[in-house]
Every structure is written in C-alpha cells, then in structure tokens.
Amino acid sequence: MERGSLQTQPNSLPVSEAVLESGSADSGSESGLLQWLIAGGVTDNTRSGAGPASQVNAARGNGWLRSLHTGSPLELMRLWLNLKPGDNVDIQRIKRCLARDIARIDQMLSAQLNEILHAPAFQELESGWRGLYYLWQTRRKELSTGQLDDEEAQILIRVLSVSKRELKKNFEAAGEFDQNELFRKVYEEEFGVAGGEPYGALIANYEFTNHPEDIDLLTQLSEVGAAAFAPVITGASPSLLGLDDFSVLEQTLDLHRVMQQPRHLKWRSLRGRVDSQFLGMTLPRILMRAPYHDSSGVSPGFRFTEEVGDGTRKNFLWGSAAWAMGAVLIRAFATSGWFADIRGSERGKESGGMVAGPAVYEFQTDSRGVSSRSTVEVAISDSLEADLCSLGFVPLSHCKDTDYSVFYSNQSVHAPQVFSDSVASANAKISAMLQYVMCCSRIAHYIKIKVREKLGAAVRPEKVCDDIKAWLVDYVTSDERASPEMKARYPLREADVSVEEVPGKPGEFSMTLRLLPHYQLDQLTSSMTLLARRVEFKQ
C-alpha cells in the first residue's frame, strides 16, 4: 500500500471496473453491492428475469458473503468497492465511499430500530421490565442508606407474571373472589397460614379503562387486597376519565361533570364499596427511559438517535405511575418501618411522596443538566390535582425545573361518606387515604399473627387485649412537638383496642381497634377504626 492510494494484489477476485468509470466509489450513491443487499438479494438472487446488472450484483454479493468469514479485510474491501486487480484508487475516495455506505446502513438500522422501540407491544414489555428494575434499584439504595438494617426492614419483591386478560379469565372461572389463584397466592399461602409473610402492597402493572370488564376486575382486586390487608396500586388509562390522551388534561375540563355521566355508573358504584379503600389508581404515566441520543459524535460502532420529535408524546417510553408509588413505599418502610410518610415533599430531602426517576430527559443544551423535561406525561396544576383526588385517583405531579415528581396526596378509590357530624366526615376521609390504610394494614397483619398464636389455647380475651395494647404503646407518642422523624417512627397519637363476645356465639369474639393517626394529620380530631368480626378463643 502506498501513501494516498490503494494498490490491489494480483490474487484479487475478478470484478468489473464500472464502479470507477461511473464514480460510484465516490459519495454520490451507495455501492451496487449495498443496493443488492438492501433489495434482499441475499435470499432472492436466483429469481428469473433479473437484468444483467442485478445478476452481476448477485454474483458479487454471493462472493462477498463467501469471503466474509474466510477472506482478509483487504480482500473484503476490494470486493465491496468492486475494484479489479491493478487498480489505483485515491484513498480519500475509498474513505468517502465506505463512510457513505456505513451511513446508509446506520440509517436503515435506525429506521428498523425505531419501529421496534415504538411498537406498542414492545413498549409495554420494556416499560414493565424497567419498572421492576426501578423497584429493585430503589430497594438496594434505601436498604444501604436507610435508618433500618436488613433485619429490621425486610423488603422483599416478588413477581407474578400474569396478563390482565389471564387475570380476568381466572376470576371469571373462579366465580367467587376467594376461589381464584391470586387470592390463593396472596392470602392463603401467606397471610392465612402460620409462618407466612403477609404482603404489604400489590403493584399491578396494568392500565384500567372504563370498560365494564375492567371495573369488574378492579372490584375483584380490591376484594383480594382487603382480605389480605394489602392495598392494590395500579394505573388508570386516559379512557377511564373519558379522555383519548392524558394531554387533554392540560385543557380546562370539568372532570366532575364527566365522571357523573351514565357511562361511569360502574366506576361510581366501585367507589361506594368499602373494599375500594384498598385500591389506588395512579396517573398520569411516568417516563421509564430517556430517548436514545448519540451526542458524542466520536463513539465507535452503531450510532443511534431515537426519533421522538413528531410533536406528540407517543414515541416516548411511558409506564405506570404505580412503579413510582412502589418506590415511595419502599423508601418509607426502609426509613421508619411504616408507611405514614408517603406524600408531600420537603425541601432539599428525598422524603414523603417525592419520586426520583426512573428516568430523566434533559433538554439538549451546551451544558448538561441546565434544564430537564417533565418526568410525567402531563403537567398537573394544583386545582386539577385536587379534582383528581376527589374523584378517587392518585396524581403524580412534576416539580418544575427539577428531576423530581411528587405524590402530594394518596386518596384511594373509595368515596368517603359525608355525615352531618363533621368529625365523622373527617374520619371517613382519613380512612380513605392510602397512607393510613397502609399503616392500619401493618397493624392488622400483626394482630392476625398474634391471634393465630392464641387459637386453641386456654387464654382469656382480656389477656389478648392487654397484649395488643402493650404492643401498640411502642408506636404511640402524644408529643405534638416531636420531630418529623420521631413522628414517622411513632405514627399514632392514640390507640385503643377492645374485645367483646359475640352474642349467641360462645367462644367467638369481635375486636375493635381505634387509631388516632399522628403523622401528616389532616384533622386533629380524626381517627380510624379497624374491626375484626371473628376472633375465636378456647374458654
């Protein structure tokens, strides 16, 4: 090889010199071999009726493929450029030709990869796996930095791979909610057996519409969650609000009027059920991955920039905000062992309902990190956030000019009753908030275990009542001036339990637990009541 030129060797494959005469080795168009590969000649080069040029390209292509694994790089390059023995070609022309063909290949691969990445089925698959990975990352981070050690905060993530369609079919086949496979796995195999580990929450990676079948499935899920004291956190589809896309929320809408329409009758019926306290519907969707962007300009290999700039949000990878709520629950439990601190934000601190991640998409500026796009699908104003909460949703709001988003509230699907007594109305409202449902569920798990240990034993109900009271004292503080961290560890201001015999049923008792939440209290006079209707002891 001489400087500035490439001297081919005598043992080169005999090929045509038309490439030099036509200038196709320059930057005008891709080589004939590349055209043949694009046209699918690798698998269809023997078809009848092909012209002479196609037959020549087919012969060259087959020769190039045969030499792909056995020939030297120089031989492959000569064959690709269609050079014949003895040709002298300017090396700059060769570089331009190869760069042109590589750019063309990158262009085709980019188009194909964009089609794959933006296919709805693939986006659903990718967002699900990224959401699960996000939970795992959060768990690892919080256990390493949280206030509790691994033994105090045992955070387990278990995965059940089942589609929404499969779940519907299983519920339909079972007939009753306590006869299906989900109930068996969540309740009977854990909460309902000695030595089982009750689930704290169920993150359902689905989007529910206003279709009657979807509302029926939500009803059944709430029943399972209520039985196991494990709230179900899932996602709402725009159609559940009567919208085609969440971007419509940026317009002025009367959502209360929309949800009062006859087509939302089943949804309102679901909200009236007590079990819907164990159901959380998050929205809008969150960004699961920033678009791929090749900004280095010098990276080797395939350079790919994802196409998302068509003026819509559909090409971004969005996922259920239920993953974000799951991350908040993990952080709260790793910090205090409770779920009281799962909403709101505190300046300069990742706490409450603040969400970091799972992805950040920055504007393309000269300096990185100058400004970030919203991590949620649509911006939610304060008034819209209040409307969504009153309608039974858990909205996730983006913190402007930051990488964070926040759950400012955590209203369950349940619509609290309004009473003439303001205290009773406040109690109903508090009881419909997920943070207090989660705390009461943890207490219910413990009581279930304690009572199970007493079954069949010669113990008086008064003794069980005293034991539970002694345990509750460890989570009660009446100090209103205690620090937020202290109140998170002691989330109850008052607690009381009573056990009474069920009339006409010897050996069967009902237990009533009254709790006055202390942390993030909405009404100082509000309390929650937990009623266990069947507790049996041997007399």
Coordinates of C-alpha atoms in Angstrom, one line a residue:
M1 CA 0.0 0.0 0.0
E2 CA 1.3 3.4 -1.0
R3 CA 0.6 6.6 0.7
G4 CA -2.6 8.2 -0.8
S5 CA -3.5 5.2 -2.8
L6 CA -4.5 1.5 -2.5
Q7 CA -2.7 -1.0 -4.7
T8 CA -4.7 -4.2 -5.2
Q9 CA -3.0 -7.5 -5.2
P10 CA -2.8 -9.9 -8.2
N11 CA -4.9 -12.6 -6.4
S12 CA -7.9 -10.2 -6.2
L13 CA -11.3 -11.5 -7.4
P14 CA -12.0 -10.5 -11.0
V15 CA -14.6 -7.8 -10.8
S16 CA -15.9 -5.1 -13.1
E17 CA -14.2 -1.7 -13.3
A18 CA -17.6 0.0 -13.9
V19 CA -17.5 1.4 -10.3
L20 CA -14.5 3.6 -11.2
E21 CA -15.9 4.7 -14.5
S22 CA -19.3 5.6 -13.0
G23 CA -17.8 7.3 -10.0
S24 CA -19.9 5.1 -7.6
A25 CA -16.8 4.7 -5.4
D26 CA -17.3 8.4 -4.6
S27 CA -20.0 9.9 -2.4
G28 CA -22.9 10.0 -4.9
S29 CA -24.8 6.8 -4.1
E30 CA -24.3 3.6 -2.3
S31 CA -22.3 0.8 -4.0
G32 CA -24.0 -1.8 -6.2
L33 CA -23.3 -4.5 -3.6
L34 CA -25.1 -2.5 -0.9
Q35 CA -28.0 -1.9 -3.3
W36 CA -28.2 -5.6 -3.8
L37 CA -28.2 -6.3 0.0
I38 CA -30.9 -3.7 0.5
A39 CA -33.1 -5.3 -2.2
G40 CA -32.9 -8.6 -0.4
G41 CA -30.6 -10.2 -2.8
V42 CA -29.1 -12.4 -0.1
T43 CA -32.2 -14.6 -0.2
D44 CA -33.6 -13.8 -3.6
N45 CA -30.7 -13.6 -6.1
T46 CA -31.7 -16.5 -8.3
R47 CA -35.1 -15.2 -9.4
S48 CA -35.8 -15.4 -13.1
G49 CA -36.0 -12.3 -15.2
A50 CA -33.3 -10.3 -13.4
G51 CA -31.4 -7.9 -15.5
P52 CA -27.6 -8.2 -16.2
A53 CA -26.8 -5.6 -13.6
S54 CA -28.8 -7.5 -11.0
Q55 CA -27.1 -10.7 -11.9
V56 CA -23.6 -9.1 -11.6
N57 CA -24.5 -7.7 -8.2
A58 CA -25.8 -11.1 -7.2
A59 CA -22.6 -12.8 -8.2
R60 CA -20.6 -10.1 -6.3
G61 CA -22.8 -10.4 -3.3
N62 CA -22.5 -14.2 -3.1
G63 CA -18.8 -13.9 -3.5
W64 CA -18.6 -11.3 -0.8
L65 CA -20.7 -13.5 1.6
R66 CA -18.5 -16.5 0.9
S67 CA -15.4 -14.4 1.8
L68 CA -17.0 -12.8 4.8
H69 CA -15.6 -15.3 7.3
T70 CA -12.5 -16.5 5.4
G71 CA -11.2 -13.5 3.4
S72 CA -8.9 -10.9 4.7
P73 CA -10.2 -7.4 5.5
L74 CA -8.4 -6.0 2.4
E75 CA -10.0 -8.6 0.2
L76 CA -13.4 -7.9 1.5
M77 CA -12.9 -4.1 1.0
R78 CA -11.8 -4.7 -2.6
L79 CA -14.8 -6.8 -3.3
W80 CA -17.1 -4.3 -1.6
L81 CA -15.7 -1.4 -3.7
N82 CA -15.7 -3.5 -6.9
L83 CA -12.0 -3.0 -7.7
K84 CA -10.1 -5.1 -10.1
P85 CA -6.5 -6.2 -9.9
G86 CA -4.0 -3.5 -10.5
D87 CA -6.4 -0.6 -9.9
N88 CA -5.0 2.5 -8.2
V89 CA -7.7 4.4 -6.3
D90 CA -7.3 7.5 -4.2
I91 CA -7.6 6.6 -0.5
Q92 CA -9.8 9.6 0.2
R93 CA -12.3 8.4 -2.4
I94 CA -12.3 5.0 -0.7
K95 CA -12.9 6.6 2.7
R96 CA -15.8 8.6 1.3
C97 CA -17.3 5.5 -0.3
L98 CA -17.1 3.5 2.9
A99 CA -18.4 6.4 5.1
R100 CA -21.3 6.8 2.7
D101 CA -22.2 3.1 2.8
I102 CA -21.8 2.9 6.6
A103 CA -24.1 6.0 7.0
R104 CA -26.7 4.4 4.7
I105 CA -26.5 1.2 6.8
D106 CA -26.9 3.2 10.0
Q107 CA -29.9 5.0 8.5
M108 CA -31.6 1.7 7.7
L109 CA -30.8 0.2 11.1
S110 CA -32.1 3.3 12.8
A111 CA -35.4 3.2 10.9
Q112 CA -35.8 -0.5 11.8
L113 CA -34.9 0.0 15.5
N114 CA -37.3 3.0 15.8
E115 CA -40.1 0.8 14.5
I116 CA -39.3 -1.9 17.1
L117 CA -38.8 0.5 20.0
H118 CA -42.1 2.3 19.3
A119 CA -44.3 -0.7 18.7
P120 CA -46.9 -0.7 21.4
A121 CA -46.3 -4.4 22.4
F122 CA -42.6 -3.8 22.8
Q123 CA -43.1 -0.6 24.7
E124 CA -45.4 -2.4 27.1
L125 CA -42.8 -5.1 27.6
E126 CA -39.9 -2.7 28.0
S127 CA -41.7 -0.4 30.5
G128 CA -42.7 -3.4 32.6
W129 CA -39.2 -4.7 33.0
R130 CA -37.8 -1.2 33.5
G131 CA -40.4 -0.6 36.2
L132 CA -39.4 -3.8 38.0
Y133 CA -35.7 -2.9 37.7
Y134 CA -36.5 0.5 39.1
L135 CA -38.1 -1.1 42.2
W136 CA -35.1 -3.3 42.7
Q137 CA -32.7 -0.3 42.4
T138 CA -34.8 1.6 44.9
R139 CA -34.7 -1.3 47.4
R140 CA -31.0 -1.7 47.1
K141 CA -30.4 2.1 47.6
E142 CA -32.8 2.5 50.5
L143 CA -31.5 -0.5 52.4
S144 CA -28.0 0.8 52.1
T145 CA -28.8 4.3 53.2
G146 CA -32.0 3.9 55.3
Q147 CA -32.2 4.1 59.1
L148 CA -33.2 0.4 59.5
D149 CA -30.9 -2.5 58.8
D150 CA -31.7 -5.5 56.7
E151 CA -33.2 -7.5 59.6
E152 CA -35.5 -4.6 60.7
A153 CA -36.6 -3.7 57.2
Q154 CA -37.1 -6.9 55.3
I155 CA -38.2 -5.6 51.9
L156 CA -39.0 -8.4 49.5
I157 CA -40.0 -8.1 45.9
R158 CA -41.9 -11.0 44.5
V159 CA -43.1 -11.2 40.9
L160 CA -46.2 -12.8 39.4
S161 CA -46.1 -12.8 35.6
V162 CA -49.8 -12.7 34.5
S163 CA -51.5 -10.6 31.9
K164 CA -54.7 -8.7 32.6
R165 CA -56.6 -11.0 30.2
E166 CA -55.4 -14.0 32.1
L167 CA -56.3 -12.5 35.4
K168 CA -59.8 -11.7 34.1
K169 CA -60.3 -15.3 32.9
N170 CA -59.1 -16.7 36.2
F171 CA -61.5 -14.5 38.2
E172 CA -64.4 -15.5 35.9
A173 CA -63.6 -19.2 36.1
A174 CA -63.4 -19.0 39.9
G175 CA -66.8 -17.3 40.4
E176 CA -66.0 -16.0 43.9
F177 CA -63.1 -13.8 44.6
D178 CA -61.7 -16.2 47.3
Q179 CA -61.5 -19.1 44.8
N180 CA -59.1 -17.6 42.3
E181 CA -55.3 -18.1 42.1
L182 CA -54.4 -14.6 43.1
F183 CA -56.3 -14.9 46.4
R184 CA -54.7 -18.3 47.0
K185 CA -51.2 -16.9 46.5
V186 CA -51.6 -13.6 48.3
Y187 CA -53.9 -14.7 51.2
E188 CA -54.0 -18.5 51.7
E189 CA -50.3 -19.1 51.0
E190 CA -49.0 -16.2 53.2
F191 CA -51.4 -14.2 55.3
G192 CA -53.7 -17.1 56.0
V193 CA -51.2 -19.7 57.2
A194 CA -48.9 -19.9 60.2
G195 CA -45.4 -18.7 59.3
G196 CA -46.5 -16.8 56.2
E197 CA -45.2 -13.4 55.3
P198 CA -48.1 -11.0 54.6
Y199 CA -47.7 -8.8 51.6
G200 CA -47.6 -5.0 52.3
A201 CA -48.8 -3.9 48.9
L202 CA -49.6 -5.3 45.4
I203 CA -48.2 -3.3 42.5
A204 CA -50.3 -4.2 39.4
N205 CA -48.7 -3.1 36.2
Y206 CA -51.9 -2.6 34.3
E207 CA -53.9 0.2 32.8
F208 CA -57.6 0.1 33.5
T209 CA -60.2 1.7 31.3
N210 CA -63.8 2.4 31.9
H211 CA -64.9 -0.8 30.2
P212 CA -67.3 -2.8 32.4
E213 CA -64.9 -5.8 32.4
D214 CA -62.1 -3.6 33.7
I215 CA -64.3 -2.2 36.5
D216 CA -65.3 -5.7 37.5
L217 CA -61.6 -6.7 37.7
L218 CA -60.8 -3.7 39.8
T219 CA -63.6 -4.7 42.2
Q220 CA -62.3 -8.2 42.5
L221 CA -58.7 -7.0 43.0
S222 CA -60.0 -4.7 45.8
E223 CA -61.6 -7.6 47.5
V224 CA -58.4 -9.6 47.4
G225 CA -56.4 -6.6 48.7
A226 CA -58.9 -6.0 51.5
A227 CA -58.9 -9.7 52.6
A228 CA -55.1 -9.7 52.8
F229 CA -54.8 -6.1 54.1
A230 CA -52.5 -5.4 51.1
P231 CA -53.6 -2.4 49.0
V232 CA -53.5 -2.8 45.3
I233 CA -51.7 0.0 43.5
T234 CA -52.3 0.2 39.7
G235 CA -52.6 2.7 36.8
A236 CA -55.5 4.5 35.2
S237 CA -55.9 4.7 31.5
P238 CA -57.0 8.1 29.9
S239 CA -60.2 6.4 28.8
L240 CA -61.2 5.9 32.5
L241 CA -61.6 9.7 32.6
G242 CA -63.3 9.7 29.3
L243 CA -60.2 11.1 27.5
D244 CA -58.3 10.0 24.4
D245 CA -55.0 11.1 25.8
F246 CA -53.7 12.5 29.1
S247 CA -52.5 15.6 27.3
V248 CA -56.2 16.7 27.2
L249 CA -55.8 17.3 31.0
E250 CA -53.8 20.5 30.0
Q251 CA -57.1 21.9 28.8
T252 CA -59.8 23.3 31.0
L253 CA -62.1 20.4 31.9
D254 CA -65.0 19.8 34.3
L255 CA -63.9 16.3 35.4
H256 CA -66.7 16.1 38.0
R257 CA -69.3 16.5 35.3
V258 CA -67.5 13.9 33.1
M259 CA -67.5 11.3 35.8
Q260 CA -71.2 11.9 36.6
Q261 CA -72.1 10.7 33.1
P262 CA -74.1 7.4 32.9
R263 CA -71.1 5.6 31.3
H264 CA -69.2 6.0 34.6
L265 CA -72.0 4.4 36.7
K266 CA -70.0 1.2 37.5
W267 CA -67.0 3.3 38.5
R268 CA -69.1 5.3 40.9
S269 CA -70.5 2.0 42.2
L270 CA -67.0 0.7 42.8
R271 CA -66.1 3.9 44.7
G272 CA -69.0 3.3 47.1
R273 CA -67.7 -0.1 48.1
V274 CA -65.8 -0.3 51.4
D275 CA -63.1 -2.6 49.9
S276 CA -62.2 0.2 47.4
Q277 CA -60.2 1.7 50.3
F278 CA -57.6 -0.9 49.4
L279 CA -57.3 0.3 45.8
G280 CA -55.1 3.1 44.5
M281 CA -55.3 4.4 40.9
T282 CA -52.3 6.3 39.9
L283 CA -51.9 8.7 36.9
P284 CA -50.6 10.0 34.6
R285 CA -47.8 7.9 33.2
I286 CA -44.1 8.4 34.1
L287 CA -41.0 8.4 31.8
M288 CA -39.4 5.0 32.1
R289 CA -36.4 5.7 29.8
A290 CA -34.9 8.8 28.2
P291 CA -34.8 8.6 24.4
Y292 CA -31.5 7.2 23.0
H293 CA -29.3 10.0 21.7
D294 CA -25.8 9.9 20.2
S295 CA -24.3 13.2 21.3
S296 CA -20.7 12.3 21.4
G297 CA -20.0 12.3 17.6
V298 CA -17.0 10.1 18.1
S299 CA -18.4 6.9 19.6
P300 CA -17.4 3.8 17.6
G301 CA -19.9 1.3 16.3
F302 CA -23.6 1.8 15.6
R303 CA -24.6 5.4 16.3
F304 CA -28.3 5.7 17.0
T305 CA -30.6 8.6 17.9
E306 CA -34.2 7.7 18.7
E307 CA -36.8 9.7 16.7
V308 CA -39.3 11.2 19.2
G309 CA -39.7 14.7 17.8
D310 CA -43.0 14.4 15.9
G311 CA -44.8 16.8 18.2
T312 CA -46.6 14.1 20.3
R313 CA -45.6 12.2 23.4
K314 CA -46.5 8.7 22.0
N315 CA -42.9 7.8 21.0
F316 CA -41.5 8.3 24.5
L317 CA -41.4 5.2 26.7
W318 CA -44.1 5.8 29.4
G319 CA -45.0 3.5 32.2
S320 CA -47.5 3.2 35.0
A321 CA -47.0 5.6 37.9
A322 CA -47.7 2.6 40.2
W323 CA -44.0 1.9 39.9
A324 CA -43.3 5.3 41.4
M325 CA -45.7 4.7 44.3
G326 CA -44.0 1.4 44.9
A327 CA -40.6 3.2 45.2
V328 CA -42.1 5.7 47.7
L329 CA -43.4 2.8 49.8
I330 CA -40.0 1.1 49.8
R331 CA -38.3 4.3 50.9
A332 CA -40.8 5.0 53.7
F333 CA -40.6 1.4 55.1
A334 CA -36.7 1.4 54.9
T335 CA -36.7 4.7 56.8
S336 CA -39.2 4.1 59.6
G337 CA -40.8 0.6 59.2
W338 CA -44.1 2.4 58.5
F339 CA -46.0 3.9 55.6
A340 CA -47.0 7.2 57.2
D341 CA -44.6 9.3 55.2
I342 CA -45.6 8.7 51.6
R343 CA -46.9 12.0 50.4
G344 CA -45.8 15.6 50.1
S345 CA -42.3 16.9 49.8
E346 CA -39.6 18.5 52.0
R347 CA -37.1 21.0 50.5
G348 CA -33.7 19.5 50.0
K349 CA -34.6 16.0 51.1
E350 CA -35.9 12.9 49.3
S351 CA -38.8 12.0 51.6
G352 CA -42.6 11.9 51.7
G353 CA -44.1 11.4 48.2
M354 CA -41.1 12.6 46.3
V355 CA -40.1 10.5 43.3
A356 CA -36.6 10.4 41.8
G357 CA -36.6 8.7 38.5
P358 CA -36.8 6.2 37.0
A359 CA -35.6 8.4 34.1
V360 CA -34.7 12.0 33.4
Y361 CA -34.7 13.6 29.9
E362 CA -32.7 16.8 29.7
F363 CA -33.0 19.5 27.0
Q364 CA -30.2 19.5 24.6
T365 CA -28.2 22.5 25.8
D366 CA -24.5 23.3 25.7
S367 CA -24.0 22.4 29.3
R368 CA -25.6 19.2 30.7
G369 CA -28.2 19.4 33.4
V370 CA -29.3 23.0 32.7
S371 CA -32.9 22.1 32.3
S372 CA -34.9 18.9 32.4
R373 CA -38.2 17.9 30.7
S374 CA -41.1 16.7 32.8
T375 CA -40.8 13.2 34.1
V376 CA -44.5 12.7 33.9
E377 CA -46.7 12.7 30.8
V378 CA -48.6 15.9 31.5
A379 CA -48.3 18.8 33.9
I380 CA -50.9 18.8 36.7
S381 CA -51.9 22.1 38.3
D382 CA -52.9 22.4 42.0
S383 CA -56.6 22.7 41.1
L384 CA -56.5 19.7 38.8
E385 CA -54.7 17.7 41.4
A386 CA -57.4 18.4 43.9
D387 CA -60.1 17.4 41.4
L388 CA -58.4 14.1 40.6
C389 CA -58.0 13.3 44.3
S390 CA -61.7 13.9 45.0
L391 CA -62.5 11.6 42.1
G392 CA -60.6 8.7 43.5
F393 CA -57.2 9.0 41.8
V394 CA -53.6 9.4 43.0
P395 CA -52.0 12.0 40.7
L396 CA -48.2 12.4 40.3
S397 CA -47.1 16.0 39.8
H398 CA -43.8 17.1 38.3
C399 CA -41.7 19.6 40.2
K400 CA -40.9 22.3 37.7
D401 CA -37.3 22.7 36.7
T402 CA -36.2 19.7 38.7
D403 CA -35.7 16.0 38.1
Y404 CA -38.3 15.1 40.7
S405 CA -42.1 14.4 40.8
V406 CA -44.3 14.2 43.9
F407 CA -47.4 12.5 45.2
Y408 CA -49.0 15.3 47.1
S409 CA -51.9 13.1 48.1
N410 CA -52.8 9.5 48.1
Q411 CA -56.5 9.2 48.0
S412 CA -57.8 5.6 47.5
V413 CA -60.6 4.9 45.0
H414 CA -63.1 4.9 47.9
A415 CA -65.5 7.8 48.0
P416 CA -65.8 8.8 51.7
Q417 CA -69.3 9.3 53.1
V418 CA -70.3 12.8 54.2
F419 CA -72.1 12.9 57.6
S420 CA -73.9 15.6 59.5
D421 CA -71.2 15.3 62.1
S422 CA -68.0 16.9 60.9
V423 CA -65.9 14.6 63.0
A424 CA -67.5 11.5 61.4
S425 CA -67.0 13.0 57.9
A426 CA -63.3 13.7 58.7
N427 CA -62.9 10.1 59.9
A428 CA -64.4 8.8 56.7
K429 CA -62.0 11.0 54.7
I430 CA -59.0 9.9 56.7
S431 CA -60.0 6.2 56.3
A432 CA -59.9 6.6 52.5
M433 CA -56.3 7.7 52.4
L434 CA -53.8 5.1 51.4
Q435 CA -51.1 6.1 53.9
Y436 CA -53.4 5.4 56.8
V437 CA -54.8 2.2 55.2
M438 CA -51.2 1.0 54.8
C439 CA -50.4 1.7 58.5
C440 CA -53.6 0.0 59.7
S441 CA -52.9 -2.9 57.4
R442 CA -49.5 -3.4 59.1
I443 CA -51.2 -3.5 62.5
A444 CA -53.8 -5.9 61.2
H445 CA -51.0 -8.2 60.0
Y446 CA -49.5 -8.3 63.4
I447 CA -52.8 -8.8 65.2
K448 CA -53.7 -11.7 62.8
I449 CA -50.4 -13.4 63.7
K450 CA -50.8 -12.7 67.5
V451 CA -54.4 -14.0 67.5
R452 CA -53.4 -17.1 65.4
E453 CA -50.9 -18.0 68.1
K454 CA -53.6 -18.0 70.7
L455 CA -56.1 -20.1 68.8
G456 CA -56.9 -23.3 70.7
A457 CA -55.1 -22.0 73.8
A458 CA -56.7 -21.6 77.2
V459 CA -56.4 -17.9 77.3
R460 CA -59.0 -15.2 78.1
P461 CA -59.8 -12.5 75.6
E462 CA -58.8 -9.9 78.2
K463 CA -55.2 -11.2 78.1
V464 CA -55.1 -10.9 74.3
C465 CA -56.4 -7.4 74.6
D466 CA -53.8 -6.5 77.1
D467 CA -51.0 -8.0 74.9
I468 CA -52.1 -6.0 71.9
K469 CA -52.4 -2.8 73.9
A470 CA -48.8 -3.3 75.2
W471 CA -47.6 -3.7 71.7
L472 CA -49.4 -0.6 70.4
V473 CA -47.8 1.6 73.1
D474 CA -44.5 1.2 71.3
Y475 CA -45.9 3.1 68.3
V476 CA -47.7 5.9 70.2
T477 CA -46.5 9.3 71.2
S478 CA -48.6 12.2 72.5
D479 CA -45.8 14.7 71.9
E480 CA -47.1 17.1 69.2
R481 CA -43.7 18.9 69.2
A482 CA -41.7 15.7 68.3
S483 CA -39.6 15.9 65.2
P484 CA -40.9 14.6 61.8
E485 CA -38.6 11.6 62.0
M486 CA -39.9 10.8 65.5
K487 CA -43.5 11.1 64.4
A488 CA -42.7 8.8 61.4
R489 CA -41.4 6.1 63.8
Y490 CA -44.4 6.7 66.2
P491 CA -47.3 7.4 63.8
L492 CA -50.1 7.1 66.3
R493 CA -51.2 9.7 68.8
E494 CA -53.7 7.5 70.5
A495 CA -54.6 3.8 70.2
D496 CA -57.2 1.6 71.9
V497 CA -58.4 -1.9 71.5
S498 CA -61.4 -3.7 72.8
V499 CA -62.6 -7.4 72.6
E500 CA -66.2 -8.3 73.1
E501 CA -68.0 -11.6 73.0
V502 CA -70.4 -12.1 70.0
P503 CA -73.9 -12.6 71.4
G504 CA -75.2 -16.1 70.8
K505 CA -71.8 -17.5 69.6
P506 CA -69.8 -18.9 72.6
G507 CA -66.1 -18.8 72.0
E508 CA -66.3 -16.2 69.3
F509 CA -65.4 -12.5 69.9
S510 CA -65.2 -9.3 67.9
M511 CA -62.2 -7.0 68.2
T512 CA -62.4 -3.2 67.6
L513 CA -59.2 -1.2 67.2
R514 CA -59.3 2.6 67.3
L515 CA -56.4 4.5 66.0
L516 CA -55.7 8.3 66.0
P517 CA -53.0 9.0 63.3
H518 CA -50.3 11.4 64.3
Y519 CA -48.1 11.9 61.3
Q520 CA -49.2 14.1 58.4
L521 CA -52.6 14.5 60.2
D522 CA -55.3 16.2 58.2
Q523 CA -57.8 16.7 61.1
L524 CA -56.6 16.6 64.7
T525 CA -59.9 15.1 65.8
S526 CA -59.9 12.3 63.2
S527 CA -59.4 8.6 63.9
M528 CA -59.6 5.3 62.2
T529 CA -61.4 2.2 63.4
L530 CA -60.4 -1.4 62.5
L531 CA -63.0 -4.1 63.2
A532 CA -62.3 -7.8 63.3
R533 CA -65.6 -9.6 63.4
R534 CA -64.5 -13.1 64.1
V535 CA -61.9 -13.9 66.8
E536 CA -62.2 -17.3 68.4
F537 CA -60.6 -18.4 71.7
K538 CA -60.9 -21.5 73.7
Q539 CA -62.7 -20.9 77.0

